[in-house]
PDB file of C-alpha atoms in Angstrom:
ATOM      1  CA  MET A   1       4.730 -25.935   2.397  1.00 58.00           C
ATOM      2  CA  LYS A   2       7.658 -23.595   3.027  1.00 61.00           C
ATOM      3  CA  ARG A   3       6.284 -21.129   0.457  1.00 64.00           C
ATOM      4  CA  ASN A   4       2.995 -21.009   2.367  1.00 80.00           C
ATOM      5  CA  PHE A   5       5.020 -20.247   5.482  1.00 88.00           C
ATOM      6  CA  TYR A   6       6.154 -17.026   3.806  1.00 90.00           C
ATOM      7  CA  LEU A   7       2.548 -15.843   3.446  1.00 91.00           C
ATOM      8  CA  ILE A   8       1.729 -16.840   7.021  1.00 92.00           C
ATOM      9  CA  PHE A   9       4.849 -15.029   8.248  1.00 94.00           C
ATOM     10  CA  ILE A  10       3.798 -11.838   6.456  1.00 95.00           C
ATOM     11  CA  LEU A  11       0.269 -11.947   7.851  1.00 95.00           C
ATOM     12  CA  VAL A  12       1.336 -12.696  11.436  1.00 96.00           C
ATOM     13  CA  ALA A  13       4.021  -9.974  11.269  1.00 96.00           C
ATOM     14  CA  GLY A  14       1.450  -7.518   9.866  1.00 95.00           C
ATOM     15  CA  LEU A  15      -1.013  -8.200  12.671  1.00 95.00           C
ATOM     16  CA  CYS A  16       1.703  -7.899  15.315  1.00 96.00           C
ATOM     17  CA  GLY A  17       2.934  -4.696  13.668  1.00 95.00           C
ATOM     18  CA  ALA A  18      -0.621  -3.288  13.666  1.00 95.00           C
ATOM     19  CA  ALA A  19      -0.901  -3.972  17.394  1.00 95.00           C
ATOM     20  CA  LEU A  20       2.448  -2.279  18.036  1.00 95.00           C
ATOM     21  CA  ARG A  21       1.602   0.683  15.809  1.00 94.00           C
ATOM     22  CA  CYS A  22      -1.772   1.155  17.510  1.00 93.00           C
ATOM     23  CA  THR A  23      -0.060   1.001  20.924  1.00 94.00           C
ATOM     24  CA  CYS A  24       2.490   3.608  19.834  1.00 93.00           C
ATOM     25  CA  LEU A  25      -0.269   5.962  18.645  1.00 90.00           C
ATOM     26  CA  LEU A  26      -2.251   5.500  21.833  1.00 90.00           C
ATOM     27  CA  TYR A  27       0.469   5.673  24.483  1.00 91.00           C
ATOM     28  CA  GLY A  28       3.759   6.520  22.789  1.00 89.00           C
ATOM     29  CA  TYR A  29       3.561  10.326  22.926  1.00 88.00           C
ATOM     30  CA  GLU A  30       4.292  12.830  25.674  1.00 89.00           C
ATOM     31  CA  ALA A  31       1.103  14.521  26.818  1.00 80.00           C
ATOM     32  CA  GLU A  32       2.783  17.904  27.245  1.00 81.00           C
ATOM     33  CA  THR A  33       4.779  18.181  24.003  1.00 81.00           C
ATOM     34  CA  GLY A  34       3.090  15.670  21.697  1.00 79.00           C
ATOM     35  CA  LEU A  35       6.523  14.248  20.827  1.00 85.00           C
ATOM     36  CA  PRO A  36       7.297  10.502  20.941  1.00 89.00           C
ATOM     37  CA  LYS A  37       8.490   9.099  24.273  1.00 89.00           C
ATOM     38  CA  GLU A  38      12.202   8.455  24.256  1.00 88.00           C
ATOM     39  CA  GLY A  39      13.084   4.772  24.350  1.00 87.00           C
ATOM     40  CA  TYR A  40       9.453   3.663  24.141  1.00 91.00           C
ATOM     41  CA  LEU A  41       9.641  -0.152  23.838  1.00 94.00           C
ATOM     42  CA  PRO A  42       6.745  -0.790  21.392  1.00 93.00           C
ATOM     43  CA  ALA A  43       8.175   1.827  19.008  1.00 93.00           C
ATOM     44  CA  MET A  44      11.596   0.174  19.123  1.00 95.00           C
ATOM     45  CA  LEU A  45      10.069  -3.259  18.621  1.00 96.00           C
ATOM     46  CA  LEU A  46       8.116  -1.965  15.618  1.00 96.00           C
ATOM     47  CA  VAL A  47      11.301  -0.668  13.965  1.00 95.00           C
ATOM     48  CA  ALA A  48      13.031  -4.002  14.631  1.00 97.00           C
ATOM     49  CA  LEU A  49      10.046  -5.997  13.296  1.00 97.00           C
ATOM     50  CA  THR A  50       9.895  -3.907  10.119  1.00 96.00           C
ATOM     51  CA  ALA A  51      13.602  -4.416   9.497  1.00 96.00           C
ATOM     52  CA  ILE A  52      13.261  -8.176  10.059  1.00 97.00           C
ATOM     53  CA  VAL A  53      10.318  -8.422   7.619  1.00 96.00           C
ATOM     54  CA  VAL A  54      12.223  -6.520   4.900  1.00 96.00           C
ATOM     55  CA  ILE A  55      15.338  -8.707   5.336  1.00 96.00           C
ATOM     56  CA  VAL A  56      13.385 -11.979   5.445  1.00 94.00           C
ATOM     57  CA  ALA A  57      11.345 -10.999   2.361  1.00 94.00           C
ATOM     58  CA  ALA A  58      14.500 -10.094   0.438  1.00 92.00           C
ATOM     59  CA  VAL A  59      16.288 -13.329   1.357  1.00 92.00           C
ATOM     60  CA  LEU A  60      13.394 -15.731   0.828  1.00 89.00           C
ATOM     61  CA  SER A  61      12.379 -14.173  -2.469  1.00 87.00           C
ATOM     62  CA  ARG A  62      15.836 -15.037  -3.838  1.00 85.00           C
ATOM     63  CA  THR A  63      15.998 -18.522  -2.338  1.00 86.00           C
ATOM     64  CA  TRP A  64      12.617 -20.183  -1.934  1.00 79.00           C
ATOM     65  CA  PHE A  65      11.147 -18.444  -4.984  1.00 79.00           C
ATOM     66  CA  GLN A  66      14.198 -18.676  -7.216  1.00 75.00           C
ATOM     67  CA  PRO A  67      12.551 -21.409  -9.366  1.00 71.00           C
ATOM     68  CA  CYS A  68       9.919 -18.817 -10.337  1.00 73.00           C
ATOM     69  CA  ALA A  69      12.509 -16.715 -12.146  1.00 68.00           C
ATOM     70  CA  GLU A  70      11.612 -18.234 -15.514  1.00 70.00           C
ATOM     71  CA  LYS A  71       7.836 -18.150 -15.025  1.00 75.00           C
ATOM     72  CA  SER A  72       5.656 -16.072 -17.330  1.00 72.00           C
ATOM     73  CA  PHE A  73       2.993 -13.588 -16.313  1.00 75.00           C
ATOM     74  CA  GLU A  74       0.234 -16.044 -17.216  1.00 76.00           C
ATOM     75  CA  GLN A  75       1.847 -18.841 -15.191  1.00 77.00           C
ATOM     76  CA  LEU A  76       1.946 -16.824 -11.951  1.00 80.00           C
ATOM     77  CA  PHE A  77      -1.021 -14.470 -12.266  1.00 81.00           C
ATOM     78  CA  GLY A  78      -3.448 -16.129 -14.665  1.00 77.00           C
ATOM     79  CA  GLY A  79      -6.461 -18.236 -13.768  1.00 76.00           C
ATOM     80  CA  MET A  80      -8.114 -16.489 -10.804  1.00 75.00           C
ATOM     81  CA  PRO A  81     -11.782 -17.496 -11.079  1.00 74.00           C
ATOM     82  CA  TRP A  82     -12.791 -16.940  -7.454  1.00 77.00           C
ATOM     83  CA  SER A  83     -10.047 -14.839  -5.876  1.00 80.00           C
ATOM     84  CA  GLY A  84     -10.277 -12.677  -8.996  1.00 83.00           C
ATOM     85  CA  ILE A  85     -13.721 -11.588  -7.775  1.00 89.00           C
ATOM     86  CA  LEU A  86     -12.173 -10.350  -4.523  1.00 91.00           C
ATOM     87  CA  CYS A  87      -9.484  -8.528  -6.540  1.00 92.00           C
ATOM     88  CA  LEU A  88     -12.288  -6.941  -8.565  1.00 93.00           C
ATOM     89  CA  LEU A  89     -13.977  -5.726  -5.397  1.00 94.00           C
ATOM     90  CA  CYS A  90     -10.669  -4.236  -4.216  1.00 95.00           C
ATOM     91  CA  GLY A  91     -10.414  -2.290  -7.458  1.00 95.00           C
ATOM     92  CA  ILE A  92     -13.961  -1.064  -7.097  1.00 96.00           C
ATOM     93  CA  GLY A  93     -13.180   0.038  -3.525  1.00 96.00           C
ATOM     94  CA  MET A  94     -10.107   1.932  -4.720  1.00 96.00           C
ATOM     95  CA  ALA A  95     -12.154   3.695  -7.401  1.00 96.00           C
ATOM     96  CA  VAL A  96     -15.004   4.584  -4.995  1.00 96.00           C
ATOM     97  CA  PHE A  97     -12.664   6.080  -2.369  1.00 95.00           C
ATOM     98  CA  SER A  98     -10.822   7.984  -5.123  1.00 96.00           C
ATOM     99  CA  VAL A  99     -14.108   9.512  -6.301  1.00 96.00           C
ATOM    100  CA  GLN A 100     -14.731  10.550  -2.708  1.00 93.00           C
ATOM    101  CA  GLY A 101     -11.291  12.150  -2.684  1.00 93.00           C
ATOM    102  CA  ILE A 102     -12.167  14.168  -5.799  1.00 94.00           C
ATOM    103  CA  LEU A 103     -15.547  15.243  -4.395  1.00 93.00           C
ATOM    104  CA  TRP A 104     -14.030  16.212  -1.028  1.00 89.00           C
ATOM    105  CA  LEU A 105     -11.108  18.092  -2.565  1.00 89.00           C
ATOM    106  CA  PRO A 106     -12.247  21.468  -1.108  1.00 88.00           C
ATOM    107  CA  ASP A 107     -12.166  19.964   2.400  1.00 85.00           C
ATOM    108  CA  GLN A 108      -8.673  18.646   1.863  1.00 85.00           C
ATOM    109  CA  LEU A 109      -7.432  22.010   0.624  1.00 83.00           C
ATOM    110  CA  ALA A 110      -9.110  23.752   3.588  1.00 81.00           C
ATOM    111  CA  GLU A 111      -7.076  21.513   5.941  1.00 77.00           C
ATOM    112  CA  GLN A 112      -3.900  22.947   4.374  1.00 76.00           C
ATOM    113  CA  TYR A 113      -4.789  26.597   5.015  1.00 70.00           C
ATOM    114  CA  LEU A 114      -2.211  28.592   6.976  1.00 65.00           C
ATOM    115  CA  PHE A 115      -3.221  31.473   9.222  1.00 63.00           C
ATOM    116  CA  GLU A 116      -0.941  34.457   9.825  1.00 63.00           C
ATOM    117  CA  GLY A 117      -2.837  36.960  11.941  1.00 62.00           C
ATOM    118  CA  ASN A 118      -5.973  37.820  10.059  1.00 67.00           C
ATOM    119  CA  GLU A 119      -4.561  36.590   6.752  1.00 70.00           C
ATOM    120  CA  ILE A 120      -5.351  33.148   5.279  1.00 72.00           C
ATOM    121  CA  ILE A 121      -2.690  31.621   3.057  1.00 72.00           C
ATOM    122  CA  MET A 122      -4.269  29.120   0.672  1.00 76.00           C
ATOM    123  CA  PRO A 123      -2.421  26.282  -1.092  1.00 78.00           C
ATOM    124  CA  SER A 124      -0.795  27.321  -4.353  1.00 83.00           C
ATOM    125  CA  PRO A 125      -2.363  26.368  -7.687  1.00 86.00           C
ATOM    126  CA  LEU A 126       0.445  23.818  -8.156  1.00 89.00           C
ATOM    127  CA  ILE A 127      -0.409  22.042  -4.901  1.00 88.00           C
ATOM    128  CA  THR A 128      -4.127  22.208  -5.685  1.00 89.00           C
ATOM    129  CA  GLY A 129      -3.595  20.688  -9.115  1.00 92.00           C
ATOM    130  CA  ALA A 130      -1.221  18.005  -7.771  1.00 92.00           C
ATOM    131  CA  THR A 131      -3.693  17.026  -5.030  1.00 92.00           C
ATOM    132  CA  ALA A 132      -6.486  16.674  -7.567  1.00 94.00           C
ATOM    133  CA  LEU A 133      -4.222  14.698  -9.900  1.00 96.00           C
ATOM    134  CA  VAL A 134      -3.361  12.235  -7.131  1.00 96.00           C
ATOM    135  CA  TRP A 135      -7.044  11.316  -6.809  1.00 96.00           C
ATOM    136  CA  VAL A 136      -7.488  11.119 -10.569  1.00 96.00           C
ATOM    137  CA  LEU A 137      -4.525   8.755 -10.871  1.00 96.00           C
ATOM    138  CA  SER A 138      -5.804   6.811  -7.854  1.00 96.00           C
ATOM    139  CA  PHE A 139      -9.145   6.350  -9.628  1.00 97.00           C
ATOM    140  CA  ALA A 140      -7.315   5.290 -12.810  1.00 96.00           C
ATOM    141  CA  ALA A 141      -5.261   2.806 -10.740  1.00 96.00           C
ATOM    142  CA  GLY A 142      -8.481   1.350  -9.330  1.00 96.00           C
ATOM    143  CA  MET A 143      -9.892   0.972 -12.846  1.00 95.00           C
ATOM    144  CA  CYS A 144      -6.665  -0.755 -13.935  1.00 93.00           C
ATOM    145  CA  VAL A 145      -7.023  -3.188 -11.060  1.00 94.00           C
ATOM    146  CA  ILE A 146     -10.599  -3.875 -12.168  1.00 93.00           C
ATOM    147  CA  VAL A 147      -9.602  -4.537 -15.783  1.00 90.00           C
ATOM    148  CA  LEU A 148      -6.616  -6.655 -14.713  1.00 89.00           C
ATOM    149  CA  SER A 149      -8.833  -8.686 -12.396  1.00 88.00           C
ATOM    150  CA  VAL A 150     -11.293  -9.348 -15.223  1.00 86.00           C
ATOM    151  CA  TRP A 151      -8.389 -10.508 -17.442  1.00 82.00           C
ATOM    152  CA  GLN A 152      -7.097 -12.812 -14.714  1.00 79.00           C
ATOM    153  CA  ARG A 153     -10.479 -14.531 -14.500  1.00 76.00           C
ATOM    154  CA  GLY A 154     -10.350 -15.288 -18.225  1.00 69.00           C
ATOM    155  CA  LYS A 155      -7.949 -17.287 -20.400  1.00 65.00           C
ATOM    156  CA  LYS A 156      -6.683 -14.655 -22.825  1.00 67.00           C
ATOM    157  CA  PRO A 157      -2.856 -14.389 -23.204  1.00 62.00           C
ATOM    158  CA  ALA A 158      -1.209 -11.322 -21.726  1.00 63.00           C
ATOM    159  CA  GLY A 159       0.520  -8.741 -23.918  1.00 63.00           C
ATOM    160  CA  LYS A 160       2.337  -5.503 -23.444  1.00 65.00           C
ATOM    161  CA  ARG A 161      -0.954  -3.691 -23.227  1.00 72.00           C
ATOM    162  CA  THR A 162      -1.644  -5.715 -20.117  1.00 75.00           C
ATOM    163  CA  GLY A 163       1.569  -4.261 -18.707  1.00 74.00           C
ATOM    164  CA  LEU A 164       0.080  -0.780 -19.034  1.00 81.00           C
ATOM    165  CA  LEU A 165      -2.428  -1.793 -16.365  1.00 86.00           C
ATOM    166  CA  THR A 166       0.447  -1.970 -13.878  1.00 89.00           C
ATOM    167  CA  THR A 167       2.113   1.238 -15.103  1.00 91.00           C
ATOM    168  CA  ILE A 168      -0.646   3.679 -14.176  1.00 93.00           C
ATOM    169  CA  PRO A 169      -0.653   2.542 -10.492  1.00 94.00           C
ATOM    170  CA  MET A 170       3.082   3.224 -10.499  1.00 94.00           C
ATOM    171  CA  PHE A 171       2.513   6.838 -11.607  1.00 95.00           C
ATOM    172  CA  TRP A 172      -0.137   7.204  -8.890  1.00 96.00           C
ATOM    173  CA  CYS A 173       2.325   5.944  -6.247  1.00 96.00           C
ATOM    174  CA  CYS A 174       5.108   8.236  -7.501  1.00 96.00           C
ATOM    175  CA  LEU A 175       2.966  11.357  -7.236  1.00 95.00           C
ATOM    176  CA  ASP A 176       1.417  10.285  -3.939  1.00 95.00           C
ATOM    177  CA  LEU A 177       4.894   9.707  -2.543  1.00 95.00           C
ATOM    178  CA  ILE A 178       5.825  13.293  -3.368  1.00 95.00           C
ATOM    179  CA  MET A 179       2.587  14.654  -1.909  1.00 93.00           C
ATOM    180  CA  VAL A 180       2.889  12.749   1.351  1.00 93.00           C
ATOM    181  CA  TYR A 181       6.416  13.998   1.819  1.00 92.00           C
ATOM    182  CA  HIS A 182       5.405  17.552   0.942  1.00 88.00           C
ATOM    183  CA  GLN A 183       2.555  17.496   3.468  1.00 85.00           C
ATOM    184  CA  ASN A 184       4.755  16.102   6.246  1.00 87.00           C
ATOM    185  CA  SER A 185       8.239  17.495   5.521  1.00 82.00           C
ATOM    186  CA  GLY A 186       7.931  19.960   8.381  1.00 80.00           C
ATOM    187  CA  ASN A 187       6.788  17.293  10.854  1.00 82.00           C
ATOM    188  CA  PRO A 188       9.593  16.510  13.367  1.00 84.00           C
ATOM    189  CA  VAL A 189       8.002  13.146  14.216  1.00 85.00           C
ATOM    190  CA  LEU A 190       9.340  10.867  11.477  1.00 85.00           C
ATOM    191  CA  SER A 191       7.234   7.889  12.533  1.00 84.00           C
ATOM    192  CA  ASP A 192       4.072   9.857  11.664  1.00 85.00           C
ATOM    193  CA  TYR A 193       4.762   9.470   7.957  1.00 90.00           C
ATOM    194  CA  SER A 194       7.890   7.367   7.364  1.00 93.00           C
ATOM    195  CA  TYR A 195       5.964   4.065   7.414  1.00 93.00           C
ATOM    196  CA  THR A 196       3.483   5.501   4.922  1.00 93.00           C
ATOM    197  CA  LEU A 197       6.343   6.474   2.607  1.00 95.00           C
ATOM    198  CA  LEU A 198       7.773   2.949   2.852  1.00 95.00           C
ATOM    199  CA  LEU A 199       4.315   1.507   2.077  1.00 95.00           C
ATOM    200  CA  ILE A 200       3.949   3.610  -1.051  1.00 96.00           C
ATOM    201  CA  ILE A 201       7.423   2.602  -2.265  1.00 96.00           C
ATOM    202  CA  ALA A 202       6.633  -1.112  -1.675  1.00 96.00           C
ATOM    203  CA  VAL A 203       3.303  -0.870  -3.516  1.00 96.00           C
ATOM    204  CA  MET A 204       4.974   0.936  -6.431  1.00 96.00           C
ATOM    205  CA  THR A 205       7.685  -1.730  -6.608  1.00 94.00           C
ATOM    206  CA  ALA A 206       5.106  -4.534  -6.536  1.00 94.00           C
ATOM    207  CA  PHE A 207       3.215  -3.113  -9.497  1.00 93.00           C
ATOM    208  CA  TYR A 208       6.496  -2.456 -11.284  1.00 91.00           C
ATOM    209  CA  SER A 209       7.481  -6.092 -10.746  1.00 89.00           C
ATOM    210  CA  MET A 210       4.171  -7.374 -12.106  1.00 88.00           C
ATOM    211  CA  GLY A 211       4.680  -5.329 -15.239  1.00 84.00           C
ATOM    212  CA  GLY A 212       8.268  -6.521 -15.424  1.00 82.00           C
ATOM    213  CA  PHE A 213       7.098  -9.979 -16.471  1.00 79.00           C
ATOM    214  CA  LEU A 214       5.805  -8.435 -19.688  1.00 76.00           C
ATOM    215  CA  TYR A 215       8.719  -6.058 -20.362  1.00 74.00           C
ATOM    216  CA  ALA A 216      11.632  -8.459 -19.919  1.00 65.00           C
ATOM    217  CA  ALA A 217      12.847  -6.887 -16.655  1.00 65.00           C
ATOM    218  CA  LYS A 218      15.522  -8.733 -14.696  1.00 72.00           C
ATOM    219  CA  ARG A 219      14.352 -10.956 -11.827  1.00 73.00           C
ATOM    220  CA  PRO A 220      10.741  -9.711 -11.688  1.00 82.00           C
ATOM    221  CA  ALA A 221       9.621 -12.770  -9.702  1.00 83.00           C
ATOM    222  CA  ALA A 222      12.076 -12.232  -6.836  1.00 84.00           C
ATOM    223  CA  ARG A 223      11.255  -8.530  -6.787  1.00 89.00           C
ATOM    224  CA  PHE A 224       7.526  -9.204  -6.756  1.00 91.00           C
ATOM    225  CA  PHE A 225       7.529 -11.732  -3.926  1.00 92.00           C
ATOM    226  CA  ALA A 226       9.711  -9.462  -1.831  1.00 93.00           C
ATOM    227  CA  SER A 227       7.933  -6.145  -2.519  1.00 94.00           C
ATOM    228  CA  ALA A 228       4.405  -7.576  -2.379  1.00 94.00           C
ATOM    229  CA  GLY A 229       5.182  -9.267   0.931  1.00 95.00           C
ATOM    230  CA  VAL A 230       6.579  -6.031   2.403  1.00 96.00           C
ATOM    231  CA  ALA A 231       3.656  -4.035   1.012  1.00 96.00           C
ATOM    232  CA  VAL A 232       1.107  -6.370   2.613  1.00 96.00           C
ATOM    233  CA  TYR A 233       2.957  -6.159   5.927  1.00 96.00           C
ATOM    234  CA  LEU A 234       3.153  -2.353   5.835  1.00 96.00           C
ATOM    235  CA  ALA A 235      -0.495  -2.032   4.803  1.00 94.00           C
ATOM    236  CA  LEU A 236      -1.582  -4.165   7.749  1.00 94.00           C
ATOM    237  CA  MET A 237       0.830  -2.541  10.153  1.00 94.00           C
ATOM    238  CA  GLN A 238       0.538   1.142   9.255  1.00 91.00           C
ATOM    239  CA  MET A 239      -2.953   1.511   7.837  1.00 88.00           C
ATOM    240  CA  GLY A 240      -4.473  -1.267   9.963  1.00 88.00           C
ATOM    241  CA  GLY A 241      -2.885   0.143  13.095  1.00 89.00           C
ATOM    242  CA  MET A 242      -4.085   3.670  12.265  1.00 88.00           C
ATOM    243  CA  ALA A 243      -7.577   2.400  11.578  1.00 85.00           C
ATOM    244  CA  VAL A 244      -7.827   0.642  14.944  1.00 86.00           C
ATOM    245  CA  TRP A 245      -6.274   3.615  16.776  1.00 87.00           C
ATOM    246  CA  SER A 246      -8.640   6.103  15.165  1.00 85.00           C
ATOM    247  CA  MET A 247     -11.688   3.972  16.067  1.00 84.00           C
ATOM    248  CA  LEU A 248     -10.505   3.611  19.659  1.00 83.00           C
ATOM    249  CA  GLU A 249      -9.796   7.336  19.958  1.00 81.00           C
ATOM    250  CA  THR A 250     -13.151   8.439  18.544  1.00 75.00           C
ATOM    251  CA  SER A 251     -15.310   5.388  19.383  1.00 66.00           C
ATOM    252  CA  GLY A 252     -15.872   5.003  15.654  1.00 56.00           C
ATOM    253  CA  MET A 253     -17.069   8.601  15.184  1.00 54.00           C
ATOM    254  CA  GLY A 254     -15.143  11.609  13.961  1.00 60.00           C
ATOM    255  CA  ILE A 255     -12.391   9.686  12.182  1.00 66.00           C
ATOM    256  CA  LEU A 256     -12.260  12.276   9.395  1.00 65.00           C
ATOM    257  CA  GLN A 257     -11.759  15.040  11.959  1.00 70.00           C
ATOM    258  CA  LEU A 258      -9.030  13.070  13.742  1.00 73.00           C
ATOM    259  CA  LEU A 259      -7.017  11.986  10.697  1.00 77.00           C
ATOM    260  CA  GLY A 260      -8.035  14.586   8.150  1.00 81.00           C
ATOM    261  CA  THR A 261     -10.036  13.842   5.014  1.00 85.00           C
ATOM    262  CA  GLY A 262      -7.072  13.124   2.746  1.00 86.00           C
ATOM    263  CA  THR A 263      -5.272  10.884   5.256  1.00 86.00           C
ATOM    264  CA  ALA A 264      -8.448   8.878   6.024  1.00 87.00           C
ATOM    265  CA  LEU A 265      -9.191   8.265   2.344  1.00 90.00           C
ATOM    266  CA  ARG A 266      -5.556   7.418   1.634  1.00 91.00           C
ATOM    267  CA  MET A 267      -5.712   4.883   4.498  1.00 89.00           C
ATOM    268  CA  ASP A 268      -8.790   3.238   2.945  1.00 91.00           C
ATOM    269  CA  ILE A 269      -7.267   3.080  -0.529  1.00 94.00           C
ATOM    270  CA  TYR A 270      -3.976   1.549   0.627  1.00 94.00           C
ATOM    271  CA  LEU A 271      -5.879  -0.974   2.741  1.00 92.00           C
ATOM    272  CA  MET A 272      -7.702  -2.010  -0.439  1.00 94.00           C
ATOM    273  CA  THR A 273      -4.398  -2.116  -2.317  1.00 95.00           C
ATOM    274  CA  GLY A 274      -2.822  -4.200   0.410  1.00 94.00           C
ATOM    275  CA  ILE A 275      -5.677  -6.737   0.271  1.00 94.00           C
ATOM    276  CA  TYR A 276      -5.337  -6.842  -3.532  1.00 95.00           C
ATOM    277  CA  LEU A 277      -1.586  -7.524  -3.335  1.00 94.00           C
ATOM    278  CA  LEU A 278      -2.208 -10.148  -0.636  1.00 94.00           C
ATOM    279  CA  LEU A 279      -4.566 -11.949  -3.021  1.00 92.00           C
ATOM    280  CA  GLN A 280      -2.025 -11.685  -5.850  1.00 91.00           C
ATOM    281  CA  LEU A 281       0.772 -12.915  -3.610  1.00 91.00           C
ATOM    282  CA  GLY A 282      -1.229 -15.890  -2.359  1.00 88.00           C
ATOM    283  CA  HIS A 283      -2.291 -16.807  -5.879  1.00 86.00           C
ATOM    284  CA  ALA A 284       1.263 -16.511  -7.243  1.00 86.00           C
ATOM    285  CA  ILE A 285       2.578 -18.733  -4.407  1.00 85.00           C
ATOM    286  CA  ASN A 286      -0.110 -21.317  -5.123  1.00 83.00           C
ATOM    287  CA  ARG A 287       0.575 -21.202  -8.875  1.00 75.00           C
ATOM    288  CA  SER A 288       4.330 -21.505  -8.355  1.00 73.00           C
ATOM    289  CA  ARG A 289       3.754 -24.635  -6.256  1.00 63.00           C
ATOM    290  CA  ILE A 290       1.438 -26.170  -8.870  1.00 47.00           C
ATOM    291  CA  GLU A 291       3.834 -25.356 -11.744  1.00 48.00           C
ATOM    292  CA  ALA A 292       6.713 -26.970  -9.784  1.00 45.00           C
ATOM    293  CA  GLN A 293       4.864 -30.267  -9.438  1.00 44.00           C
TER     294      GLN A 293
END
């Protein structure tokens, strides 16, 4: 029962965080300067909530889930006949949004144009190539999720090749982390992108932990339960809050113009990834309870 409480805690915290994040985006900025209001209570509560979630996830993963330390990959992640279908749909969603990112690459590059007088400064070939590679790796990550979901619905034993399916999403997260920071490094409002950076790091750690079961990493179970829980919270809070805010601001229309093509597609993909990790986390918690009986 107490392990189920962890999942409920993450979901409730994520929904509360999404409400706070949406409130901050709607009312937490000065109309004249566009900068955050000093001492704005919802923003302070959101920082405190995020810190609490990270601490609780770290502590509970090493206490309540300590018996899972010796579990194998098959014991925690195998046997997903019905929830595996939902994981499969998440992978398909990631792949579809990634294809959109590739097709809309010219629009994303146009959003990065700089204007100095009558001169237009276009993104460098390095940035252009890196942006395209992010979407290619994102598509590959979606395909890995699809293949991994198909394996989880079957009964074949996992091998090191299965671990490769968690490695490619890690490379995608690494490059996306660099690109998000590059695109926002000149932004004085840290809250505009800091939560997204934390989300990417948590997702990367969750996939790393899943692969750690197959590569003899130390304490992969504790790391997975902590990172997956934090990733689900951040996906609900940051991407969910941004989605609600953008719909309220535009009445459901013009979201691409408000957020930008790349940001909107990234939001969709990480929402799909968050749902996927939520399903994996819930399944692993259920399997750990069954194995303990």
